[in-house]
Amino acid sequence: MEQRFARESRCFKTSRIFPTDVNNHNTLFGGKLMSYIDDIASIAAHKHCRRSVVTASTDSVDFLSPIHTSDSVCLESFVTWTGTSSMEVFVKVVTEDLKTGARKIAATSFLTFVALDDNKVPVEVPQVVPETEEETKLHESAPQRAEMRRMRRVESKKLAGFFKVNYPWE
């Protein structure tokens, strides 16, 4: 089985927060941050397997502190764990007050991606090899998150079967 180091998938994105990016609380709009997260996570997944990837799920996005217009935001992502064709990607969001230099964790997120071949069929991905303390901790705790994802997916499918697909006026 092919293997790749987690560092080989590592990506960074830094952005300034502009007035058009904020909500009515004058903090970064959560949807904007979620777009940044999905974007950088997809790049990390693609780098890991060198195949097209699709987002299978956004497992979690935890907003830990607000991001203001005086801040920059830096996202770091890498593959933490792999299944057969799926990859768990971690995204760490660090905000920096550009006036004071103060930095803090603003959000964390886990997403799952599936690698696809040219016919859009899931394809096997390389195993990930952690090296750093952060990578190792996330890698070791990944099977527990994978089981929670599996259970959530089963429940989501059950719930989806309950919903109607007809138009509201029908």
Coordinates of N, CA, C and O in Angstrom, one line a residue:
M1 N 0.8 -1.2 0.0 CA 0.0 0.0 0.0 C 0.9 1.2 0.0 O 1.8 1.4 0.8
E2 N 0.6 2.1 -0.9 CA 1.3 3.4 -1.0 C 1.1 4.3 0.2 O 0.0 4.2 0.8
Q3 N 2.1 5.0 0.7 CA 2.0 5.9 1.8 C 2.5 7.3 1.4 O 3.4 7.4 0.6
R4 N 2.0 8.3 2.1 CA 2.5 9.6 2.0 C 2.5 10.3 3.4 O 1.6 10.0 4.2
F5 N 3.4 11.2 3.6 CA 3.5 11.9 4.8 C 2.4 13.0 4.9 O 2.1 13.5 3.8
A6 N 1.9 13.2 6.1 CA 0.9 14.3 6.2 C 1.4 15.6 5.7 O 0.6 16.4 5.1
R7 N 2.6 15.9 5.9 CA 3.2 17.2 5.5 C 3.1 17.4 4.0 O 3.1 18.5 3.5
E8 N 3.0 16.3 3.2 CA 3.0 16.4 1.7 C 1.6 17.0 1.3 O 1.5 17.5 0.2
S9 N 0.6 16.9 2.1 CA -0.7 17.5 1.8 C -0.9 18.8 2.4 O -1.9 19.5 2.2
R10 N 0.0 19.3 3.3 CA -0.2 20.5 4.0 C -0.3 21.7 3.1 O 0.5 21.9 2.2
C11 N -1.3 22.6 3.4 CA -1.6 23.8 2.7 C -1.9 24.9 3.6 O -2.3 24.7 4.7
F12 N -1.6 26.1 3.1 CA -1.9 27.4 3.9 C -2.6 28.4 3.0 O -2.3 28.5 1.8
K13 N -3.4 29.2 3.6 CA -4.1 30.3 3.0 C -4.3 31.4 4.0 O -4.8 31.2 5.1
T14 N -3.8 32.6 3.6 CA -4.0 33.7 4.5 C -4.8 34.8 3.7 O -4.5 35.1 2.6
S15 N -5.7 35.3 4.5 CA -6.6 36.4 3.9 C -6.8 37.5 4.8 O -6.8 37.3 6.1
R16 N -7.0 38.7 4.3 CA -7.4 39.9 5.1 C -8.9 39.9 5.2 O -9.6 39.4 4.3
I17 N -9.4 40.4 6.2 CA -10.9 40.5 6.4 C -11.3 41.9 6.0 O -10.9 42.9 6.6
F18 N -12.2 42.0 5.0 CA -12.6 43.3 4.5 C -14.1 43.5 5.0 O -14.8 42.5 5.4
P19 N -14.5 44.8 5.0 CA -15.9 45.1 5.5 C -17.0 44.3 4.7 O -18.0 43.9 5.3
T20 N -16.7 43.9 3.5 CA -17.7 43.1 2.7 C -17.8 41.7 3.2 O -18.7 40.9 2.7
D21 N -16.8 41.2 4.0 CA -16.8 39.8 4.5 C -17.5 39.6 5.8 O -17.5 38.5 6.3
V22 N -18.0 40.7 6.4 CA -18.5 40.6 7.8 C -20.0 40.5 7.8 O -20.7 40.9 6.9
N23 N -20.5 40.1 9.0 CA -21.9 40.0 9.2 C -22.4 41.2 10.0 O -21.7 42.2 10.2
N24 N -23.6 41.1 10.5 CA -24.2 42.3 11.3 C -23.5 42.5 12.6 O -23.8 43.5 13.3
H25 N -22.7 41.5 13.1 CA -21.9 41.7 14.3 C -20.5 42.2 14.0 O -19.7 42.3 14.9
N26 N -20.3 42.6 12.8 CA -19.0 43.1 12.3 C -17.8 42.1 12.5 O -16.7 42.5 12.8
T27 N -18.2 40.8 12.4 CA -17.2 39.7 12.5 C -17.3 38.9 11.2 O -18.4 39.0 10.5
L28 N -16.3 38.2 10.8 CA -16.3 37.4 9.6 C -17.5 36.5 9.5 O -17.9 35.8 10.4
F29 N -18.2 36.6 8.4 CA -19.4 35.8 8.1 C -19.0 34.3 8.1 O -18.1 33.9 7.5
G30 N -19.8 33.5 8.9 CA -19.4 32.1 9.0 C -19.4 31.4 7.7 O -18.6 30.5 7.5
G31 N -20.3 31.7 6.8 CA -20.4 31.1 5.5 C -19.1 31.4 4.7 O -18.7 30.5 3.9
K32 N -18.6 32.6 4.8 CA -17.3 32.9 4.1 C -16.2 32.1 4.6 O -15.4 31.5 3.8
L33 N -16.1 31.9 5.9 CA -15.0 31.1 6.5 C -15.2 29.6 6.1 O -14.3 28.9 5.8
M34 N -16.5 29.1 6.1 CA -16.7 27.8 5.6 C -16.3 27.5 4.2 O -15.8 26.5 3.8
S35 N -16.5 28.5 3.4 CA -16.0 28.4 2.0 C -14.5 28.3 1.9 O -13.9 27.5 1.2
Y36 N -13.8 29.2 2.7 CA -12.4 29.1 2.8 C -11.9 27.7 3.2 O -11.0 27.1 2.7
I37 N -12.6 27.2 4.2 CA -12.3 25.8 4.8 C -12.4 24.7 3.8 O -11.5 23.9 3.6
D38 N -13.6 24.7 3.1 CA -13.8 23.7 2.1 C -12.8 23.8 0.9 O -12.2 22.8 0.4
D39 N -12.4 25.0 0.5 CA -11.5 25.2 -0.5 C -10.1 24.7 -0.2 O -9.5 23.8 -0.9
I40 N -9.6 25.1 1.0 CA -8.2 24.6 1.4 C -8.2 23.1 1.7 O -7.2 22.4 1.4
A41 N -9.2 22.6 2.3 CA -9.3 21.2 2.6 C -9.3 20.4 1.3 O -8.6 19.3 1.2
S42 N -10.0 20.8 0.3 CA -10.0 20.1 -1.0 C -8.7 20.1 -1.7 O -8.3 19.1 -2.3
I43 N -7.9 21.1 -1.5 CA -6.6 21.2 -2.1 C -5.7 20.2 -1.3 O -4.9 19.4 -1.9
A44 N -5.8 20.1 0.0 CA -5.0 19.2 0.8 C -5.3 17.7 0.4 O -4.4 16.9 0.2
A45 N -6.6 17.4 0.2 CA -7.0 16.1 -0.2 C -6.5 15.7 -1.6 O -6.0 14.6 -1.8
H46 N -6.6 16.7 -2.5 CA -6.1 16.5 -3.9 C -4.6 16.2 -3.9 O -4.1 15.4 -4.6
K47 N -3.9 17.0 -3.1 CA -2.4 16.8 -3.0 C -2.0 15.5 -2.5 O -1.1 14.9 -2.9
H48 N -2.8 15.0 -1.5 CA -2.5 13.7 -0.9 C -2.7 12.6 -1.9 O -1.8 11.7 -2.0
C49 N -3.7 12.5 -2.6 CA -4.0 11.4 -3.5 C -3.7 11.7 -5.0 O -3.7 10.7 -5.8
R50 N -3.5 12.9 -5.3 CA -3.2 13.3 -6.7 C -4.3 12.8 -7.7 O -4.0 12.4 -8.8
R51 N -5.5 12.9 -7.2 CA -6.7 12.6 -7.9 C -7.8 13.6 -7.7 O -7.7 14.4 -6.7
S52 N -8.8 13.6 -8.5 CA -9.9 14.5 -8.3 C -10.6 14.1 -7.0 O -10.6 12.9 -6.7
V53 N -11.1 15.0 -6.2 CA -11.8 14.7 -5.0 C -13.1 15.4 -4.9 O -13.3 16.4 -5.6
V54 N -14.0 14.8 -4.1 CA -15.3 15.5 -3.8 C -15.5 15.5 -2.3 O -15.0 14.6 -1.6
T55 N -16.1 16.5 -1.8 CA -16.4 16.6 -0.4 C -17.5 15.6 -0.1 O -18.6 15.7 -0.6
A56 N -17.3 14.7 0.8 CA -18.3 13.7 1.2 C -19.0 14.3 2.4 O -20.3 14.1 2.5
S57 N -18.4 15.0 3.3 CA -19.0 15.6 4.4 C -18.2 16.7 5.1 O -16.9 16.6 5.0
T58 N -18.8 17.7 5.6 CA -18.2 18.6 6.5 C -18.6 18.1 7.9 O -19.7 18.2 8.3
D59 N -17.6 17.4 8.5 CA -17.9 16.7 9.7 C -18.2 17.7 10.9 O -19.0 17.5 11.7
S60 N -17.4 18.7 10.9 CA -17.5 19.7 12.0 C -16.9 21.0 11.6 O -15.8 21.0 10.9
V61 N -17.4 22.1 12.1 CA -16.8 23.4 12.0 C -17.1 24.0 13.4 O -18.3 24.3 13.7
D62 N -16.1 24.2 14.2 CA -16.2 24.8 15.5 C -15.7 26.2 15.5 O -14.5 26.4 15.3
F63 N -16.6 27.2 15.6 CA -16.2 28.6 15.7 C -15.8 28.9 17.1 O -16.7 28.9 18.0
L64 N -14.5 29.2 17.4 CA -14.1 29.3 18.7 C -13.9 30.8 19.2 O -14.0 31.0 20.4
S65 N -13.6 31.7 18.3 CA -13.5 33.1 18.6 C -13.8 33.9 17.4 O -13.5 33.5 16.3
P66 N -14.4 35.1 17.6 CA -14.7 35.9 16.4 C -13.5 36.4 15.7 O -12.4 36.6 16.2
I67 N -13.7 36.7 14.4 CA -12.7 37.2 13.5 C -13.1 38.6 13.0 O -14.2 38.7 12.5
H68 N -12.3 39.6 13.3 CA -12.7 41.0 13.1 C -12.0 41.6 11.8 O -11.0 41.0 11.3
T69 N -12.5 42.8 11.4 CA -11.9 43.4 10.2 C -10.4 43.9 10.5 O -9.7 44.1 9.5
S70 N -10.0 44.0 11.7 CA -8.6 44.3 12.0 C -7.7 43.1 12.0 O -6.5 43.2 12.2
D71 N -8.3 41.9 11.7 CA -7.6 40.6 11.7 C -7.2 40.2 10.3 O -7.9 40.5 9.3
S72 N -6.2 39.3 10.2 CA -6.0 38.4 9.1 C -6.4 37.0 9.6 O -6.5 36.8 10.8
V73 N -6.7 36.2 8.6 CA -7.0 34.8 9.0 C -6.1 33.9 8.2 O -5.9 34.0 7.0
C74 N -5.5 32.9 8.9 CA -4.6 31.9 8.2 C -5.2 30.5 8.4 O -5.5 30.1 9.6
L75 N -5.4 29.8 7.4 CA -6.0 28.5 7.4 C -4.8 27.5 7.1 O -4.1 27.8 6.1
E76 N -4.7 26.5 7.9 CA -3.7 25.4 7.6 C -4.5 24.1 7.5 O -5.4 23.8 8.4
S77 N -4.2 23.3 6.5 CA -5.0 22.0 6.4 C -4.0 20.9 6.0 O -3.0 21.2 5.4
F78 N -4.4 19.7 6.3 CA -3.6 18.5 5.9 C -4.5 17.3 6.2 O -5.4 17.3 7.0
V79 N -4.1 16.2 5.5 CA -4.8 14.9 5.6 C -4.3 14.3 6.9 O -3.1 14.2 7.1
T80 N -5.3 13.9 7.7 CA -4.9 13.3 9.0 C -5.1 11.8 9.0 O -4.5 11.1 9.8
W81 N -6.0 11.2 8.2 CA -6.3 9.8 8.2 C -6.9 9.4 6.9 O -7.5 10.3 6.2
T82 N -6.8 8.2 6.5 CA -7.4 7.7 5.3 C -8.1 6.4 5.5 O -7.7 5.6 6.3
G83 N -9.2 6.2 4.7 CA -9.8 4.9 4.6 C -9.4 4.3 3.3 O -8.2 4.5 2.9
T84 N -10.3 3.6 2.7 CA -9.9 3.0 1.4 C -9.9 4.1 0.3 O -8.9 4.2 -0.4
S85 N -11.0 4.8 0.1 CA -11.0 5.9 -0.9 C -11.3 7.2 -0.2 O -11.4 8.2 -0.9
S86 N -11.4 7.3 1.1 CA -11.8 8.5 1.8 C -10.6 9.1 2.5 O -9.7 8.3 2.9
M87 N -10.6 10.4 2.8 CA -9.6 11.1 3.5 C -10.2 12.0 4.5 O -11.1 12.8 4.1
E88 N -9.7 12.0 5.7 CA -10.1 13.0 6.7 C -9.1 14.1 6.6 O -7.9 13.9 6.6
V89 N -9.6 15.4 6.5 CA -8.8 16.5 6.4 C -9.1 17.4 7.6 O -10.3 17.7 7.9
F90 N -8.1 17.9 8.3 CA -8.2 18.8 9.4 C -7.8 20.2 8.9 O -6.9 20.4 8.1
V91 N -8.6 21.2 9.3 CA -8.3 22.6 9.0 C -8.3 23.4 10.4 O -9.2 23.3 11.2
K92 N -7.1 24.1 10.6 CA -7.0 24.9 11.7 C -7.0 26.4 11.2 O -6.3 26.7 10.3
V93 N -7.8 27.2 11.9 CA -8.0 28.6 11.5 C -7.4 29.5 12.6 O -7.8 29.4 13.7
V94 N -6.3 30.2 12.2 CA -5.6 31.1 13.2 C -5.9 32.5 12.8 O -5.7 32.9 11.6
T95 N -6.4 33.3 13.7 CA -6.6 34.7 13.4 C -5.4 35.5 14.0 O -4.9 35.2 15.1
E96 N -5.1 36.6 13.4 CA -4.0 37.5 13.9 C -4.5 38.9 13.8 O -4.9 39.4 12.8
D97 N -4.5 39.6 15.0 CA -4.8 41.0 15.0 C -3.6 41.7 14.3 O -2.5 41.7 14.8
L98 N -3.9 42.4 13.2 CA -2.8 43.0 12.4 C -2.2 44.2 13.1 O -1.1 44.6 12.8
K99 N -2.9 44.8 14.1 CA -2.4 45.9 14.9 C -1.5 45.5 16.0 O -0.5 46.1 16.3
T100 N -1.9 44.4 16.7 CA -1.1 44.0 17.9 C -0.2 42.8 17.7 O 0.7 42.5 18.5
G101 N -0.6 42.0 16.6 CA 0.2 40.7 16.4 C -0.4 39.6 17.2 O 0.2 38.5 17.1
A102 N -1.4 39.8 18.0 CA -1.9 38.7 18.9 C -2.6 37.7 18.0 O -3.3 38.0 17.0
R103 N -2.3 36.4 18.2 CA -2.8 35.3 17.4 C -3.5 34.3 18.3 O -3.2 34.2 19.5
K104 N -4.6 33.7 17.7 CA -5.4 32.7 18.5 C -6.1 31.8 17.5 O -6.3 32.1 16.3
I105 N -6.4 30.7 18.0 CA -7.2 29.7 17.2 C -8.6 30.2 17.1 O -9.3 30.4 18.2
A106 N -9.1 30.5 15.9 CA -10.5 31.0 15.7 C -11.5 29.9 15.4 O -12.7 30.1 15.7
A107 N -11.0 28.8 14.8 CA -11.9 27.7 14.4 C -11.1 26.5 14.1 O -9.9 26.6 13.8
T108 N -11.8 25.4 14.2 CA -11.2 24.1 13.7 C -12.3 23.4 13.0 O -13.5 23.6 13.2
S109 N -11.8 22.5 12.0 CA -12.8 21.8 11.2 C -12.2 20.5 10.7 O -11.0 20.4 10.5
F110 N -13.1 19.5 10.6 CA -12.8 18.2 10.0 C -13.8 18.0 8.8 O -15.0 18.2 8.9
L111 N -13.2 17.6 7.7 CA -14.0 17.3 6.5 C -13.5 15.9 6.0 O -12.4 15.5 6.2
T112 N -14.4 15.3 5.2 CA -14.1 14.0 4.6 C -14.2 14.2 3.1 O -15.2 14.8 2.6
F113 N -13.2 13.7 2.4 CA -13.2 13.8 0.9 C -13.1 12.4 0.4 O -12.5 11.5 1.0
V114 N -13.6 12.1 -0.8 CA -13.4 10.9 -1.5 C -12.7 11.1 -2.8 O -13.0 12.1 -3.5
A115 N -11.7 10.3 -3.1 CA -10.9 10.4 -4.3 C -11.7 9.7 -5.5 O -12.3 8.6 -5.2
L116 N -11.6 10.2 -6.6 CA -12.3 9.7 -7.8 C -11.4 9.5 -9.0 O -10.5 10.3 -9.2
D117 N -11.6 8.4 -9.7 CA -10.9 8.2 -10.9 C -11.5 9.0 -12.1 O -12.4 9.8 -11.9
D118 N -11.0 8.8 -13.3 CA -11.5 9.6 -14.4 C -12.9 9.3 -14.8 O -13.6 10.1 -15.4
N119 N -13.5 8.2 -14.3 CA -14.9 7.9 -14.5 C -15.8 8.2 -13.3 O -16.9 7.8 -13.2
K120 N -15.2 9.0 -12.4 CA -15.9 9.5 -11.2 C -16.3 8.3 -10.3 O -17.3 8.4 -9.6
V121 N -15.5 7.3 -10.3 CA -15.6 6.1 -9.4 C -14.6 6.2 -8.3 O -13.5 6.5 -8.5
P122 N -15.1 6.0 -7.0 CA -14.1 6.1 -5.9 C -12.9 5.2 -6.1 O -13.0 4.0 -6.7
V123 N -11.7 5.7 -5.8 CA -10.5 5.0 -6.0 C -9.6 5.0 -4.8 O -9.8 5.9 -3.9
E124 N -8.8 4.0 -4.6 CA -8.0 3.8 -3.4 C -7.0 5.0 -3.3 O -6.5 5.5 -4.2
V125 N -6.8 5.4 -2.0 CA -5.9 6.5 -1.7 C -4.7 6.0 -0.9 O -4.8 5.0 -0.2
P126 N -3.6 6.7 -1.0 CA -2.4 6.3 -0.1 C -2.7 6.5 1.4 O -3.5 7.4 1.7
Q127 N -2.1 5.6 2.2 CA -2.3 5.8 3.6 C -1.5 7.1 4.0 O -0.5 7.4 3.4
V128 N -1.9 7.7 5.1 CA -1.2 8.9 5.6 C -0.3 8.5 6.7 O -0.6 7.7 7.6
V129 N 0.9 9.1 6.8 CA 1.9 8.8 7.8 C 2.1 10.1 8.6 O 2.6 11.1 8.0
P130 N 1.7 10.2 9.9 CA 1.9 11.4 10.7 C 3.4 11.4 11.2 O 4.0 10.4 11.3
E131 N 3.9 12.7 11.4 CA 5.2 12.9 11.9 C 5.2 13.7 13.1 O 5.9 13.4 14.1
T132 N 4.5 14.9 13.1 CA 4.6 15.8 14.2 C 3.6 15.4 15.3 O 2.8 14.5 15.1
E133 N 3.7 16.0 16.4 CA 2.9 15.8 17.6 C 1.4 16.0 17.2 O 0.5 15.2 17.6
E134 N 1.1 17.2 16.5 CA -0.3 17.5 16.1 C -0.8 16.4 15.2 O -1.9 15.9 15.3
E135 N 0.0 16.1 14.2 CA -0.4 15.0 13.2 C -0.7 13.7 13.9 O -1.7 13.0 13.5
T136 N 0.2 13.3 14.8 CA 0.0 12.0 15.4 C -1.2 12.0 16.3 O -2.0 11.0 16.3
K137 N -1.5 13.1 17.1 CA -2.7 13.1 17.9 C -4.0 13.0 17.1 O -4.9 12.3 17.4
L138 N -4.0 13.8 16.0 CA -5.2 13.7 15.1 C -5.3 12.4 14.4 O -6.4 11.9 14.3
H139 N -4.2 11.8 14.0 CA -4.2 10.4 13.4 C -4.7 9.4 14.3 O -5.6 8.5 14.0
E140 N -4.3 9.4 15.6 CA -4.7 8.4 16.6 C -6.1 8.5 17.0 O -6.8 7.5 17.3
S141 N -6.7 9.7 16.9 CA -8.1 9.9 17.3 C -9.0 9.8 16.1 O -10.3 9.9 16.3
A142 N -8.5 9.6 14.9 CA -9.3 9.6 13.7 C -10.3 8.4 13.7 O -11.5 8.6 13.2
P143 N -9.9 7.2 14.1 CA -10.9 6.1 14.0 C -12.2 6.4 14.8 O -13.3 6.0 14.4
Q144 N -12.1 7.0 15.9 CA -13.3 7.4 16.7 C -14.1 8.4 15.9 O -15.4 8.2 15.9
R145 N -13.5 9.4 15.3 CA -14.3 10.3 14.5 C -14.9 9.6 13.3 O -16.1 9.9 12.9
A146 N -14.2 8.7 12.7 CA -14.7 7.9 11.5 C -16.0 7.1 12.0 O -17.0 7.1 11.2
E147 N -16.0 6.5 13.1 CA -17.1 5.8 13.6 C -18.3 6.7 13.8 O -19.4 6.4 13.5
M148 N -18.0 7.9 14.4 CA -19.1 8.9 14.6 C -19.7 9.3 13.3 O -20.9 9.5 13.1
R149 N -18.8 9.5 12.2 CA -19.3 9.9 10.9 C -20.2 8.8 10.3 O -21.2 9.0 9.7
R150 N -19.8 7.5 10.5 CA -20.5 6.4 10.0 C -21.9 6.3 10.6 O -22.9 6.2 9.9
M151 N -22.0 6.5 11.9 CA -23.3 6.5 12.6 C -24.1 7.7 12.2 O -25.3 7.5 12.0
R152 N -23.5 8.8 12.0 CA -24.3 10.0 11.6 C -24.8 9.8 10.2 O -26.0 10.2 9.9
R153 N -24.0 9.2 9.3 CA -24.5 9.0 8.0 C -25.7 8.0 7.9 O -26.6 8.2 7.2
V154 N -25.6 7.0 8.7 CA -26.8 6.0 8.8 C -28.0 6.8 9.2 O -29.1 6.6 8.7
E155 N -27.9 7.6 10.3 CA -29.0 8.3 10.8 C -29.5 9.4 9.8 O -30.7 9.6 9.6
S156 N -28.6 10.0 9.1 CA -29.0 11.0 8.0 C -29.8 10.3 6.9 O -30.7 10.9 6.4
K157 N -29.3 9.1 6.5 CA -30.1 8.4 5.5 C -31.5 8.0 5.9 O -32.4 8.2 5.2
K158 N -31.6 7.6 7.2 CA -32.9 7.3 7.7 C -33.8 8.5 7.7 O -35.0 8.5 7.3
L159 N -33.3 9.6 8.2 CA -34.0 10.9 8.3 C -34.4 11.3 6.9 O -35.5 11.8 6.6
A160 N -33.5 11.2 5.9 CA -33.8 11.7 4.5 C -34.9 10.9 3.9 O -35.7 11.4 3.2
G161 N -35.1 9.6 4.3 CA -36.2 8.8 3.9 C -37.5 9.2 4.4 O -38.6 8.9 3.8
F162 N -37.5 10.0 5.4 CA -38.8 10.5 6.0 C -39.3 11.7 5.3 O -40.5 11.9 5.2
F163 N -38.4 12.5 4.7 CA -38.7 13.8 4.1 C -39.4 13.6 2.7 O -39.1 12.7 2.0
K164 N -40.3 14.5 2.4 CA -41.0 14.5 1.1 C -40.2 15.3 0.2 O -39.5 16.2 0.6
V165 N -40.3 15.0 -1.1 CA -39.6 15.8 -2.1 C -40.6 16.6 -3.0 O -40.1 17.3 -3.9
N166 N -41.8 16.5 -2.8 CA -42.8 17.2 -3.6 C -42.7 18.7 -3.3 O -42.2 19.1 -2.2
Y167 N -43.3 19.5 -4.1 CA -43.3 21.0 -3.9 C -44.2 21.3 -2.7 O -45.2 20.6 -2.5
P168 N -43.9 22.4 -2.0 CA -44.6 22.7 -0.8 C -46.1 23.0 -1.1 O -47.0 22.8 -0.2
W169 N -46.5 23.4 -2.3 CA -47.9 23.7 -2.6 C -48.6 22.5 -3.1 O -49.8 22.5 -3.3
E170 N -48.0 21.3 -3.1 CA -48.6 20.1 -3.6 C -49.3 19.4 -2.4 O -48.8 19.3 -1.3

